[in-house]
């Protein structure tokens, strides 16, 4: 199947989601991002979901300006940064002095805020690709295929965490995940970002992406406006009554995700939670 096929592009977005937010979900499912010292996890999640909510609203503007490649690759990198900072926070990499501990926690919170911004970019691009690239009668298949591949990331990440930390689980169920598991997660997330940077078509217009039914993606379907026009549209969108009415309902699943991601892993099981998704 050619690279410029809509189905191929959505499949690639699924692979990137498998590597980045999929493995993030596995990391979050450990509770405290796998850290023995989970005190910074709650403020990091606050920073994450606040920035996710704010910049998620502006995601469409960024997509129209920069296209899916930039948003998916840059968004994917922020997942890797978050995982690396989770390791630094939990391992005492910066030292054990009060100043070093405070610096580690601050770095982790900042990484959470950065991830919120990156996740907003990532999921905006993914949603636009999945809907725009699918023929009308095949949208359900495209959505199902993407979410199947994406959730495999959490499944495979969980298995990797179990295998890499099996001996630690036997010794002390409350211990932090070992360094190798973090390095594997960071490397996988970076590989996903690189996949997006290489294989996602940056400008899907003018016949560069073809749907299964042979139709081309039109310019008006992905936007062709100046930065000023995009900002004005964002401001006007805030005044639309249906969008205002949907805001309380949209916040409900996000609150559940944020609270779930803060739980510390108990001694007998992994308390699962989802991460920044398109909810």
PDB file of C-alpha atoms in Angstrom:
ATOM      1  CA  UNK A   1       0.000   0.000   0.000  1.00  0.00           C
ATOM      2  CA  UNK A   2       1.507   3.387  -1.004  1.00  0.00           C
ATOM      3  CA  UNK A   3       2.722   5.814   1.636  1.00  0.00           C
ATOM      4  CA  UNK A   4       0.290   8.499   0.479  1.00  0.00           C
ATOM      5  CA  UNK A   5      -2.730   6.256   1.054  1.00  0.00           C
ATOM      6  CA  UNK A   6      -5.054   7.570   3.732  1.00  0.00           C
ATOM      7  CA  UNK A   7      -5.162   4.121   5.335  1.00  0.00           C
ATOM      8  CA  UNK A   8      -1.354   3.954   5.470  1.00  0.00           C
ATOM      9  CA  UNK A   9      -1.136   7.378   7.073  1.00  0.00           C
ATOM     10  CA  UNK A  10      -3.692   6.481   9.745  1.00  0.00           C
ATOM     11  CA  UNK A  11      -1.856   3.203  10.391  1.00  0.00           C
ATOM     12  CA  UNK A  12       1.376   5.171  10.855  1.00  0.00           C
ATOM     13  CA  UNK A  13      -0.384   7.474  13.324  1.00  0.00           C
ATOM     14  CA  UNK A  14      -1.451   4.350  15.210  1.00  0.00           C
ATOM     15  CA  UNK A  15       2.155   3.133  15.389  1.00  0.00           C
ATOM     16  CA  UNK A  16       3.270   6.514  16.696  1.00  0.00           C
ATOM     17  CA  UNK A  17       0.470   6.455  19.292  1.00  0.00           C
ATOM     18  CA  UNK A  18       1.497   2.898  20.214  1.00  0.00           C
ATOM     19  CA  UNK A  19       5.012   4.149  20.989  1.00  0.00           C
ATOM     20  CA  UNK A  20       4.253   7.472  22.697  1.00  0.00           C
ATOM     21  CA  UNK A  21       0.910   7.799  24.539  1.00  0.00           C
ATOM     22  CA  UNK A  22       0.509   4.015  24.583  1.00  0.00           C
ATOM     23  CA  UNK A  23       3.707   3.539  26.554  1.00  0.00           C
ATOM     24  CA  UNK A  24       2.841   6.606  28.624  1.00  0.00           C
ATOM     25  CA  UNK A  25      -0.347   4.832  29.701  1.00  0.00           C
ATOM     26  CA  UNK A  26       1.722   1.831  30.768  1.00  0.00           C
ATOM     27  CA  UNK A  27       4.025   4.115  32.763  1.00  0.00           C
ATOM     28  CA  UNK A  28       1.101   5.904  34.418  1.00  0.00           C
ATOM     29  CA  UNK A  29      -0.544   2.587  35.220  1.00  0.00           C
ATOM     30  CA  UNK A  30       2.244   1.863  37.695  1.00  0.00           C
ATOM     31  CA  UNK A  31       1.087   4.754  39.879  1.00  0.00           C
ATOM     32  CA  UNK A  32       3.401   7.685  40.520  1.00  0.00           C
ATOM     33  CA  UNK A  33       4.918   7.098  37.049  1.00  0.00           C
ATOM     34  CA  UNK A  34       6.700   4.064  38.503  1.00  0.00           C
ATOM     35  CA  UNK A  35       8.497   6.141  41.129  1.00  0.00           C
ATOM     36  CA  UNK A  36       9.044   5.160  44.738  1.00  0.00           C
ATOM     37  CA  UNK A  37       8.816   8.872  45.546  1.00  0.00           C
ATOM     38  CA  UNK A  38       5.452   9.821  44.079  1.00  0.00           C
ATOM     39  CA  UNK A  39       5.022  13.130  45.914  1.00  0.00           C
ATOM     40  CA  UNK A  40       5.577  15.157  42.738  1.00  0.00           C
ATOM     41  CA  UNK A  41       3.169  13.081  40.662  1.00  0.00           C
ATOM     42  CA  UNK A  42      -0.002  14.924  41.708  1.00  0.00           C
ATOM     43  CA  UNK A  43       1.299  18.437  40.888  1.00  0.00           C
ATOM     44  CA  UNK A  44       2.800  17.077  37.665  1.00  0.00           C
ATOM     45  CA  UNK A  45      -0.610  15.746  36.669  1.00  0.00           C
ATOM     46  CA  UNK A  46      -2.237  19.067  37.549  1.00  0.00           C
ATOM     47  CA  UNK A  47       0.245  20.861  35.293  1.00  0.00           C
ATOM     48  CA  UNK A  48      -0.244  18.244  32.571  1.00  0.00           C
ATOM     49  CA  UNK A  49      -4.022  18.397  32.388  1.00  0.00           C
ATOM     50  CA  UNK A  50      -4.259  22.169  32.784  1.00  0.00           C
ATOM     51  CA  UNK A  51      -1.945  22.764  29.832  1.00  0.00           C
ATOM     52  CA  UNK A  52      -3.632  19.931  27.920  1.00  0.00           C
ATOM     53  CA  UNK A  53      -7.025  21.616  28.382  1.00  0.00           C
ATOM     54  CA  UNK A  54      -5.781  25.073  27.442  1.00  0.00           C
ATOM     55  CA  UNK A  55      -3.676  24.170  24.420  1.00  0.00           C
ATOM     56  CA  UNK A  56      -6.113  21.490  23.299  1.00  0.00           C
ATOM     57  CA  UNK A  57      -8.461  24.320  22.441  1.00  0.00           C
ATOM     58  CA  UNK A  58      -5.780  25.891  20.244  1.00  0.00           C
ATOM     59  CA  UNK A  59      -4.809  22.565  18.656  1.00  0.00           C
ATOM     60  CA  UNK A  60      -6.769  23.193  15.475  1.00  0.00           C
ATOM     61  CA  UNK A  61      -4.935  26.439  14.912  1.00  0.00           C
ATOM     62  CA  UNK A  62      -1.544  24.742  15.265  1.00  0.00           C
ATOM     63  CA  UNK A  63      -2.641  21.950  12.938  1.00  0.00           C
ATOM     64  CA  UNK A  64      -3.678  24.358  10.209  1.00  0.00           C
ATOM     65  CA  UNK A  65      -0.422  26.292  10.545  1.00  0.00           C
ATOM     66  CA  UNK A  66       2.106  23.470  10.843  1.00  0.00           C
ATOM     67  CA  UNK A  67       0.429  20.276   9.648  1.00  0.00           C
ATOM     68  CA  UNK A  68       0.315  16.747  11.077  1.00  0.00           C
ATOM     69  CA  UNK A  69       4.014  15.867  10.804  1.00  0.00           C
ATOM     70  CA  UNK A  70       5.233  18.690  13.047  1.00  0.00           C
ATOM     71  CA  UNK A  71       2.456  18.202  15.594  1.00  0.00           C
ATOM     72  CA  UNK A  72       2.836  14.423  15.888  1.00  0.00           C
ATOM     73  CA  UNK A  73       6.632  14.367  15.989  1.00  0.00           C
ATOM     74  CA  UNK A  74       6.998  17.281  18.411  1.00  0.00           C
ATOM     75  CA  UNK A  75       4.143  16.004  20.547  1.00  0.00           C
ATOM     76  CA  UNK A  76       5.761  12.571  20.670  1.00  0.00           C
ATOM     77  CA  UNK A  77       9.044  14.011  21.917  1.00  0.00           C
ATOM     78  CA  UNK A  78       7.293  15.514  24.952  1.00  0.00           C
ATOM     79  CA  UNK A  79       6.214  12.012  26.036  1.00  0.00           C
ATOM     80  CA  UNK A  80       9.866  10.935  26.038  1.00  0.00           C
ATOM     81  CA  UNK A  81      10.880  14.021  28.014  1.00  0.00           C
ATOM     82  CA  UNK A  82       8.200  13.251  30.599  1.00  0.00           C
ATOM     83  CA  UNK A  83       9.399   9.659  31.013  1.00  0.00           C
ATOM     84  CA  UNK A  84      13.003  10.812  31.385  1.00  0.00           C
ATOM     85  CA  UNK A  85      12.041  13.378  34.018  1.00  0.00           C
ATOM     86  CA  UNK A  86       9.987  10.744  35.856  1.00  0.00           C
ATOM     87  CA  UNK A  87      13.154   8.685  36.138  1.00  0.00           C
ATOM     88  CA  UNK A  88      15.187  11.666  37.333  1.00  0.00           C
ATOM     89  CA  UNK A  89      12.573  12.503  39.947  1.00  0.00           C
ATOM     90  CA  UNK A  90      12.300   8.991  41.336  1.00  0.00           C
ATOM     91  CA  UNK A  91      15.922   7.896  41.162  1.00  0.00           C
ATOM     92  CA  UNK A  92      17.546  10.806  42.952  1.00  0.00           C
ATOM     93  CA  UNK A  93      19.735  11.369  39.900  1.00  0.00           C
ATOM     94  CA  UNK A  94      20.339  15.007  40.844  1.00  0.00           C
ATOM     95  CA  UNK A  95      21.311  14.108  44.394  1.00  0.00           C
ATOM     96  CA  UNK A  96      19.721  13.597  47.792  1.00  0.00           C
ATOM     97  CA  UNK A  97      20.082  17.090  49.231  1.00  0.00           C
ATOM     98  CA  UNK A  98      16.866  19.089  49.843  1.00  0.00           C
ATOM     99  CA  UNK A  99      17.761  21.447  46.995  1.00  0.00           C
ATOM    100  CA  UNK A 100      18.336  18.539  44.596  1.00  0.00           C
ATOM    101  CA  UNK A 101      15.077  16.852  45.608  1.00  0.00           C
ATOM    102  CA  UNK A 102      13.195  20.107  45.074  1.00  0.00           C
ATOM    103  CA  UNK A 103      14.874  20.568  41.693  1.00  0.00           C
ATOM    104  CA  UNK A 104      13.919  17.021  40.654  1.00  0.00           C
ATOM    105  CA  UNK A 105      10.297  17.572  41.609  1.00  0.00           C
ATOM    106  CA  UNK A 106      10.199  20.942  39.843  1.00  0.00           C
ATOM    107  CA  UNK A 107      11.665  19.397  36.701  1.00  0.00           C
ATOM    108  CA  UNK A 108       9.036  16.654  36.760  1.00  0.00           C
ATOM    109  CA  UNK A 109       6.206  19.176  37.161  1.00  0.00           C
ATOM    110  CA  UNK A 110       7.577  21.245  34.268  1.00  0.00           C
ATOM    111  CA  UNK A 111       7.805  18.063  32.177  1.00  0.00           C
ATOM    112  CA  UNK A 112       4.143  17.416  32.964  1.00  0.00           C
ATOM    113  CA  UNK A 113       3.218  20.890  31.757  1.00  0.00           C
ATOM    114  CA  UNK A 114       5.257  20.381  28.590  1.00  0.00           C
ATOM    115  CA  UNK A 115       3.576  17.025  28.005  1.00  0.00           C
ATOM    116  CA  UNK A 116       0.159  18.668  28.293  1.00  0.00           C
ATOM    117  CA  UNK A 117       1.135  21.011  25.473  1.00  0.00           C
ATOM    118  CA  UNK A 118       2.605  18.181  23.394  1.00  0.00           C
ATOM    119  CA  UNK A 119      -0.370  15.887  23.954  1.00  0.00           C
ATOM    120  CA  UNK A 120      -2.704  18.640  22.760  1.00  0.00           C
ATOM    121  CA  UNK A 121      -0.715  18.907  19.533  1.00  0.00           C
ATOM    122  CA  UNK A 122      -0.448  15.139  19.106  1.00  0.00           C
ATOM    123  CA  UNK A 123      -4.123  14.296  19.587  1.00  0.00           C
ATOM    124  CA  UNK A 124      -5.308  17.189  17.438  1.00  0.00           C
ATOM    125  CA  UNK A 125      -3.220  15.921  14.533  1.00  0.00           C
ATOM    126  CA  UNK A 126      -4.267  12.314  15.115  1.00  0.00           C
ATOM    127  CA  UNK A 127      -7.971  13.146  15.235  1.00  0.00           C
ATOM    128  CA  UNK A 128      -7.808  15.302  12.124  1.00  0.00           C
ATOM    129  CA  UNK A 129      -5.961  12.607  10.171  1.00  0.00           C
ATOM    130  CA  UNK A 130      -8.286   9.810  11.251  1.00  0.00           C
ATOM    131  CA  UNK A 131     -11.441  11.692  10.274  1.00  0.00           C
ATOM    132  CA  UNK A 132     -10.212  13.504   7.149  1.00  0.00           C
ATOM    133  CA  UNK A 133      -8.341  10.573   5.582  1.00  0.00           C
ATOM    134  CA  UNK A 134     -11.117   7.997   5.939  1.00  0.00           C
ATOM    135  CA  UNK A 135     -13.851   7.561   3.303  1.00  0.00           C
ATOM    136  CA  UNK A 136     -17.283   8.177   4.789  1.00  0.00           C
ATOM    137  CA  UNK A 137     -18.275   4.507   4.772  1.00  0.00           C
ATOM    138  CA  UNK A 138     -14.967   3.404   6.351  1.00  0.00           C
ATOM    139  CA  UNK A 139     -14.626   5.823   9.258  1.00  0.00           C
ATOM    140  CA  UNK A 140     -15.572   3.174  11.816  1.00  0.00           C
ATOM    141  CA  UNK A 141     -12.892   0.814  10.542  1.00  0.00           C
ATOM    142  CA  UNK A 142     -10.215   3.527  10.628  1.00  0.00           C
ATOM    143  CA  UNK A 143     -11.160   4.535  14.165  1.00  0.00           C
ATOM    144  CA  UNK A 144     -11.219   0.926  15.361  1.00  0.00           C
ATOM    145  CA  UNK A 145      -7.897   0.123  13.724  1.00  0.00           C
ATOM    146  CA  UNK A 146      -6.204   3.133  15.279  1.00  0.00           C
ATOM    147  CA  UNK A 147      -7.481   2.482  18.788  1.00  0.00           C
ATOM    148  CA  UNK A 148      -6.561  -1.192  18.579  1.00  0.00           C
ATOM    149  CA  UNK A 149      -2.950  -0.388  17.649  1.00  0.00           C
ATOM    150  CA  UNK A 150      -2.752   2.470  20.153  1.00  0.00           C
ATOM    151  CA  UNK A 151      -3.983   0.376  23.087  1.00  0.00           C
ATOM    152  CA  UNK A 152      -1.540  -2.370  22.200  1.00  0.00           C
ATOM    153  CA  UNK A 153       1.092   0.137  23.311  1.00  0.00           C
ATOM    154  CA  UNK A 154      -0.244   0.161  26.856  1.00  0.00           C
ATOM    155  CA  UNK A 155      -0.499  -3.631  26.797  1.00  0.00           C
ATOM    156  CA  UNK A 156       3.041  -4.184  25.507  1.00  0.00           C
ATOM    157  CA  UNK A 157       4.421  -1.482  27.798  1.00  0.00           C
ATOM    158  CA  UNK A 158       2.827  -3.183  30.778  1.00  0.00           C
ATOM    159  CA  UNK A 159       4.363  -6.522  29.802  1.00  0.00           C
ATOM    160  CA  UNK A 160       7.780  -4.880  29.420  1.00  0.00           C
ATOM    161  CA  UNK A 161       7.464  -3.269  32.834  1.00  0.00           C
ATOM    162  CA  UNK A 162       6.583  -6.633  34.365  1.00  0.00           C
ATOM    163  CA  UNK A 163       9.465  -8.453  32.699  1.00  0.00           C
ATOM    164  CA  UNK A 164      12.070  -5.775  33.424  1.00  0.00           C
ATOM    165  CA  UNK A 165      10.990  -5.369  37.039  1.00  0.00           C
ATOM    166  CA  UNK A 166      10.038  -8.944  37.928  1.00  0.00           C
ATOM    167  CA  UNK A 167      12.820  -9.447  40.455  1.00  0.00           C
ATOM    168  CA  UNK A 168      12.158  -6.072  42.050  1.00  0.00           C
ATOM    169  CA  UNK A 169       8.470  -6.996  42.405  1.00  0.00           C
ATOM    170  CA  UNK A 170       9.443 -10.197  44.202  1.00  0.00           C
ATOM    171  CA  UNK A 171      11.747  -8.298  46.574  1.00  0.00           C
ATOM    172  CA  UNK A 172       9.658  -5.211  47.261  1.00  0.00           C
ATOM    173  CA  UNK A 173       6.379  -4.445  45.488  1.00  0.00           C
ATOM    174  CA  UNK A 174       6.675  -0.741  46.416  1.00  0.00           C
ATOM    175  CA  UNK A 175      10.107  -0.293  44.852  1.00  0.00           C
ATOM    176  CA  UNK A 176      10.704   2.034  41.944  1.00  0.00           C
ATOM    177  CA  UNK A 177      10.913   0.655  38.424  1.00  0.00           C
ATOM    178  CA  UNK A 178      14.517   0.024  37.472  1.00  0.00           C
ATOM    179  CA  UNK A 179      16.502   2.366  35.246  1.00  0.00           C
ATOM    180  CA  UNK A 180      16.420   0.007  32.248  1.00  0.00           C
ATOM    181  CA  UNK A 181      12.632   0.134  32.047  1.00  0.00           C
ATOM    182  CA  UNK A 182      12.714   3.945  31.865  1.00  0.00           C
ATOM    183  CA  UNK A 183      15.437   3.889  29.219  1.00  0.00           C
ATOM    184  CA  UNK A 184      13.425   1.419  27.117  1.00  0.00           C
ATOM    185  CA  UNK A 185      10.330   3.597  27.418  1.00  0.00           C
ATOM    186  CA  UNK A 186      12.203   6.774  26.471  1.00  0.00           C
ATOM    187  CA  UNK A 187      13.840   5.055  23.491  1.00  0.00           C
ATOM    188  CA  UNK A 188      10.480   3.691  22.295  1.00  0.00           C
ATOM    189  CA  UNK A 189       8.842   7.102  22.555  1.00  0.00           C
ATOM    190  CA  UNK A 190      11.691   8.753  20.654  1.00  0.00           C
ATOM    191  CA  UNK A 191      11.418   6.062  17.966  1.00  0.00           C
ATOM    192  CA  UNK A 192       7.715   6.866  17.636  1.00  0.00           C
ATOM    193  CA  UNK A 193       8.478  10.559  17.241  1.00  0.00           C
ATOM    194  CA  UNK A 194      11.083   9.776  14.606  1.00  0.00           C
ATOM    195  CA  UNK A 195       8.551   7.593  12.771  1.00  0.00           C
ATOM    196  CA  UNK A 196       6.160  10.538  12.609  1.00  0.00           C
ATOM    197  CA  UNK A 197       8.920  12.890  11.438  1.00  0.00           C
ATOM    198  CA  UNK A 198       9.884  10.547   8.576  1.00  0.00           C
ATOM    199  CA  UNK A 199       6.659   8.933   7.387  1.00  0.00           C
ATOM    200  CA  UNK A 200       3.784  11.327   8.154  1.00  0.00           C
ATOM    201  CA  UNK A 201       3.080  13.490   5.095  1.00  0.00           C
ATOM    202  CA  UNK A 202       3.447  17.137   6.242  1.00  0.00           C
ATOM    203  CA  UNK A 203       0.985  18.681   3.777  1.00  0.00           C
ATOM    204  CA  UNK A 204      -1.809  16.278   2.827  1.00  0.00           C
ATOM    205  CA  UNK A 205      -3.325  18.588   0.195  1.00  0.00           C
ATOM    206  CA  UNK A 206      -3.063  18.698  -3.590  1.00  0.00           C
ATOM    207  CA  UNK A 207      -3.248  14.941  -4.083  1.00  0.00           C
ATOM    208  CA  UNK A 208      -0.475  14.101  -1.629  1.00  0.00           C
ATOM    209  CA  UNK A 209      -2.887  11.922   0.354  1.00  0.00           C
ATOM    210  CA  UNK A 210      -5.447   9.791  -1.480  1.00  0.00           C
ATOM    211  CA  UNK A 211      -8.397   8.125   0.230  1.00  0.00           C
ATOM    212  CA  UNK A 212      -9.266   4.487  -0.453  1.00  0.00           C
ATOM    213  CA  UNK A 213     -12.087   5.548  -2.754  1.00  0.00           C
ATOM    214  CA  UNK A 214      -9.649   7.543  -4.924  1.00  0.00           C
ATOM    215  CA  UNK A 215     -10.672  11.022  -3.735  1.00  0.00           C
ATOM    216  CA  UNK A 216      -8.016  13.575  -2.825  1.00  0.00           C
ATOM    217  CA  UNK A 217      -7.737  15.642   0.331  1.00  0.00           C
ATOM    218  CA  UNK A 218      -8.857  19.176  -0.488  1.00  0.00           C
ATOM    219  CA  UNK A 219      -7.181  22.298   0.822  1.00  0.00           C
ATOM    220  CA  UNK A 220     -10.329  23.588   2.488  1.00  0.00           C
ATOM    221  CA  UNK A 221     -10.583  20.398   4.520  1.00  0.00           C
ATOM    222  CA  UNK A 222      -7.361  21.121   6.412  1.00  0.00           C
ATOM    223  CA  UNK A 223      -7.321  24.894   6.376  1.00  0.00           C
ATOM    224  CA  UNK A 224      -5.522  27.650   4.452  1.00  0.00           C
ATOM    225  CA  UNK A 225      -5.529  30.750   6.648  1.00  0.00           C
ATOM    226  CA  UNK A 226      -3.045  33.235   8.019  1.00  0.00           C
ATOM    227  CA  UNK A 227      -1.939  33.219  11.663  1.00  0.00           C
ATOM    228  CA  UNK A 228      -4.119  36.253  12.345  1.00  0.00           C
ATOM    229  CA  UNK A 229      -7.174  34.595  10.827  1.00  0.00           C
ATOM    230  CA  UNK A 230      -6.554  31.438  12.853  1.00  0.00           C
ATOM    231  CA  UNK A 231      -6.333  33.408  16.103  1.00  0.00           C
ATOM    232  CA  UNK A 232      -9.534  35.284  15.275  1.00  0.00           C
ATOM    233  CA  UNK A 233     -11.307  31.992  14.577  1.00  0.00           C
ATOM    234  CA  UNK A 234     -10.155  30.610  17.925  1.00  0.00           C
ATOM    235  CA  UNK A 235     -11.537  33.662  19.718  1.00  0.00           C
ATOM    236  CA  UNK A 236     -14.834  33.437  17.851  1.00  0.00           C
ATOM    237  CA  UNK A 237     -15.087  29.740  18.599  1.00  0.00           C
ATOM    238  CA  UNK A 238     -15.062  30.487  22.316  1.00  0.00           C
ATOM    239  CA  UNK A 239     -18.329  32.364  21.896  1.00  0.00           C
ATOM    240  CA  UNK A 240     -20.242  29.565  20.151  1.00  0.00           C
ATOM    241  CA  UNK A 241     -23.090  28.364  22.381  1.00  0.00           C
ATOM    242  CA  UNK A 242     -22.827  24.599  21.625  1.00  0.00           C
ATOM    243  CA  UNK A 243     -19.105  24.658  22.448  1.00  0.00           C
ATOM    244  CA  UNK A 244     -19.779  26.461  25.738  1.00  0.00           C
ATOM    245  CA  UNK A 245     -22.435  23.920  26.694  1.00  0.00           C
ATOM    246  CA  UNK A 246     -20.074  21.013  25.994  1.00  0.00           C
ATOM    247  CA  UNK A 247     -17.271  22.232  28.257  1.00  0.00           C
ATOM    248  CA  UNK A 248     -18.563  20.793  31.573  1.00  0.00           C
ATOM    249  CA  UNK A 249     -19.203  17.416  29.954  1.00  0.00           C
ATOM    250  CA  UNK A 250     -15.804  17.420  28.285  1.00  0.00           C
ATOM    251  CA  UNK A 251     -14.094  18.009  31.628  1.00  0.00           C
ATOM    252  CA  UNK A 252     -15.643  14.954  33.314  1.00  0.00           C
ATOM    253  CA  UNK A 253     -13.581  12.151  31.700  1.00  0.00           C
ATOM    254  CA  UNK A 254     -10.453  14.269  31.979  1.00  0.00           C
ATOM    255  CA  UNK A 255     -10.948  14.611  35.740  1.00  0.00           C
ATOM    256  CA  UNK A 256     -11.251  10.841  36.032  1.00  0.00           C
ATOM    257  CA  UNK A 257      -8.011  10.337  34.079  1.00  0.00           C
ATOM    258  CA  UNK A 258      -6.135  12.866  36.201  1.00  0.00           C
ATOM    259  CA  UNK A 259      -7.226  11.306  39.491  1.00  0.00           C
ATOM    260  CA  UNK A 260      -6.467   7.796  38.295  1.00  0.00           C
ATOM    261  CA  UNK A 261      -2.963   8.672  37.151  1.00  0.00           C
ATOM    262  CA  UNK A 262      -2.052   9.874  40.640  1.00  0.00           C
ATOM    263  CA  UNK A 263      -2.581   6.522  42.354  1.00  0.00           C
ATOM    264  CA  UNK A 264       0.481   4.698  43.691  1.00  0.00           C
ATOM    265  CA  UNK A 265       0.830   1.058  42.761  1.00  0.00           C
ATOM    266  CA  UNK A 266      -0.374  -1.201  45.566  1.00  0.00           C
ATOM    267  CA  UNK A 267       1.452  -4.294  46.723  1.00  0.00           C
ATOM    268  CA  UNK A 268      -0.852  -6.809  45.090  1.00  0.00           C
ATOM    269  CA  UNK A 269      -1.699  -5.282  41.715  1.00  0.00           C
ATOM    270  CA  UNK A 270      -1.122  -2.397  39.312  1.00  0.00           C
ATOM    271  CA  UNK A 271      -3.785   0.285  39.681  1.00  0.00           C
ATOM    272  CA  UNK A 272      -4.386   1.094  36.039  1.00  0.00           C
ATOM    273  CA  UNK A 273      -4.979   4.569  34.674  1.00  0.00           C
ATOM    274  CA  UNK A 274      -5.040   6.231  31.290  1.00  0.00           C
ATOM    275  CA  UNK A 275      -2.917   9.142  30.233  1.00  0.00           C
ATOM    276  CA  UNK A 276      -3.419  12.081  27.932  1.00  0.00           C
ATOM    277  CA  UNK A 277      -5.797  10.716  25.349  1.00  0.00           C
ATOM    278  CA  UNK A 278      -8.331  12.323  23.076  1.00  0.00           C
ATOM    279  CA  UNK A 279     -11.127  12.180  25.676  1.00  0.00           C
TER     280      UNK A 279
END
